Amino acid sequence: MANSKPLLSVIVPIYNVQDYVAAALQSLQEQSFTDFEAILVEDKSTDDSLAVIQEFAHEDPRFYIIQHKTNQGVAAARNVGLENAQGEYIYYFDPDDLLPHDFLKNMMVAIQKTDIDIVCANTSNFAWDTEPEWRQETTVTAQEVIDRDELLQRLLPYKIETTAWSYITRRKFIGDVRFSTGRLFEDEDYTAQLFTKARRACLLHMAPLGYCHRVDRPGSIIDQNRSGKTLQGFEDLQYMLERKYQTCYAVMGENPQLLMWYYRLVYRLLKEYRWLLKNMPEERTALLAKLRWSYRKVEPSLSLRDRLTCLVLKLRYFTI
């Protein structure tokens, strides 16, 4: 590491990404913004990820490695990275994604020029077995500053990303907020805690590329849960549902947007995990009670399509 403290700390959790992490770190290494440290938290990979990242740490003093003795998960890795961060600003970067050449520069210019707490970026998804032209120049084509109320109104219907890699913020602003360890969907809870604290946020749109997110990568945690619909996935999604609702409710009250989000997430749980719930009568009964409660709250604002969807749900699941 350099002797002086960097302006930005980029935290990268590493686990079994030997085929992707070199490209990811190269896109970070070649950023036009250079005043950063890259904290690579190696989470006890079982492949050759460690050997790959050691090459970067050897050749570039901005890159250094923290090694876990046991696998602890992405949330714990990010928390460890945050505890060791020296930068005034914090950014989380996933080790199988890519950063356009001017991504960090555009984000840092925005957060330093405006009196805001968070800068959010647009996302450019790409197939897991391809690679976009991330070295090309990227410019900001739209910029919007919004207050907390508008930020939350866009967060709940997922009009902006909830993932930790979609925004940058100040270290002091994060305070004692941490990722919930040992759980899937950890970004949802963490992001809700930060966004409900924000006074103002800046939304950036970059072109031709935003953050380059690799989708449907075989072996990823989300891919495994999507294909298997595991008990952990159900429990963690339900945990996130309640945590995020309570976090947002504390500042929004019974806001129609919040209630609609809650209703849709309960419906998602019942639909996506219906076969699992056949053998979990208590959990199924509790979810159905939540669905009835939230449906009564949002019914006046539901479209005809949503009402028909709920009717189908009643016919299909209420009598399981």
XYZ file of N, CA and C in Angstrom, residues 1-2 12 14 21-22 25-26 28-29 36-42 49-67:
108
model
N 0.836 -1.209 0.000
C 0.000 0.000 0.000
C 0.870 1.259 0.000
N 0.338 2.341 -0.493
C 1.041 3.603 -0.447
C 1.069 4.111 0.992
N -13.317 -5.713 -2.319
C -13.640 -6.781 -3.265
C -13.645 -8.128 -2.539
N -13.621 -12.050 -2.394
C -13.116 -13.035 -3.348
C -13.490 -14.441 -2.889
N -11.869 -13.248 -11.991
C -11.334 -12.191 -11.144
C -10.190 -11.425 -11.803
N -9.416 -12.039 -12.663
C -8.319 -11.326 -13.316
C -8.853 -10.185 -14.181
N -10.236 -7.364 -11.824
C -9.194 -6.555 -11.202
C -8.413 -5.746 -12.229
N -8.293 -6.253 -13.432
C -7.640 -5.469 -14.480
C -8.468 -4.228 -14.807
N -10.343 -2.688 -12.767
C -10.147 -1.783 -11.629
C -8.767 -1.130 -11.700
N -7.756 -1.914 -11.996
C -6.383 -1.422 -12.055
C -6.211 -0.324 -13.108
N -6.933 5.221 -5.151
C -7.721 4.248 -4.409
C -6.826 3.135 -3.869
N -7.326 2.434 -2.873
C -6.761 1.170 -2.429
C -7.775 0.081 -2.763
N -7.290 -1.090 -3.128
C -8.159 -2.226 -3.419
C -7.950 -3.279 -2.339
N -8.971 -3.483 -1.512
C -8.900 -4.444 -0.416
C -9.530 -5.748 -0.895
N -8.699 -6.747 -1.126
C -9.159 -8.028 -1.648
C -9.320 -8.996 -0.474
N -10.550 -9.290 -0.118
C -10.807 -10.161 1.023
C -11.017 -11.579 0.502
N -9.989 -12.405 0.655
C -10.016 -13.769 0.131
C -10.704 -14.676 1.152
N -8.273 -18.842 -7.025
C -8.512 -17.400 -6.922
C -7.386 -16.691 -6.183
N -6.900 -17.280 -5.104
C -5.842 -16.648 -4.315
C -4.596 -16.419 -5.155
N -4.203 -17.401 -5.938
C -3.008 -17.254 -6.772
C -3.171 -16.115 -7.769
N -4.364 -15.969 -8.317
C -4.612 -14.900 -9.293
C -4.481 -13.533 -8.640
N -5.121 -13.351 -7.496
C -5.106 -12.023 -6.875
C -3.731 -11.704 -6.271
N -2.966 -12.722 -5.938
C -1.614 -12.478 -5.421
C -0.738 -11.816 -6.475
N -0.973 -12.118 -7.738
C -0.209 -11.475 -8.814
C -0.474 -9.978 -8.841
N -1.743 -9.589 -8.654
C -2.082 -8.162 -8.648
C -1.478 -7.472 -7.427
N -1.567 -8.121 -6.268
C -1.018 -7.533 -5.050
C 0.507 -7.392 -5.142
N 1.149 -8.291 -5.856
C 2.608 -8.250 -6.001
C 3.057 -7.104 -6.901
N 2.293 -6.849 -7.958
C 2.729 -5.857 -8.948
C 2.169 -4.462 -8.705
N 1.116 -4.330 -7.899
C 0.474 -3.025 -7.714
C 0.302 -2.762 -6.214
N 1.001 -1.779 -5.642
C 0.935 -1.520 -4.191
C -0.439 -1.055 -3.717
N -1.311 -0.675 -4.642
C -2.668 -0.276 -4.234
C -3.528 -1.479 -3.869
N -3.102 -2.667 -4.305
C -3.865 -3.890 -4.059
C -3.247 -4.655 -2.888
N -4.088 -5.016 -1.919
C -3.567 -5.899 -0.871
C -4.646 -6.884 -0.453
N -4.203 -7.974 0.163
C -5.070 -9.124 0.423
C -5.262 -9.327 1.920
N -6.509 -9.578 2.299
C -6.850 -10.068 3.634
C -7.375 -11.490 3.450
N -6.784 -12.452 4.131
C -7.178 -13.848 3.964
C -7.984 -14.347 5.159
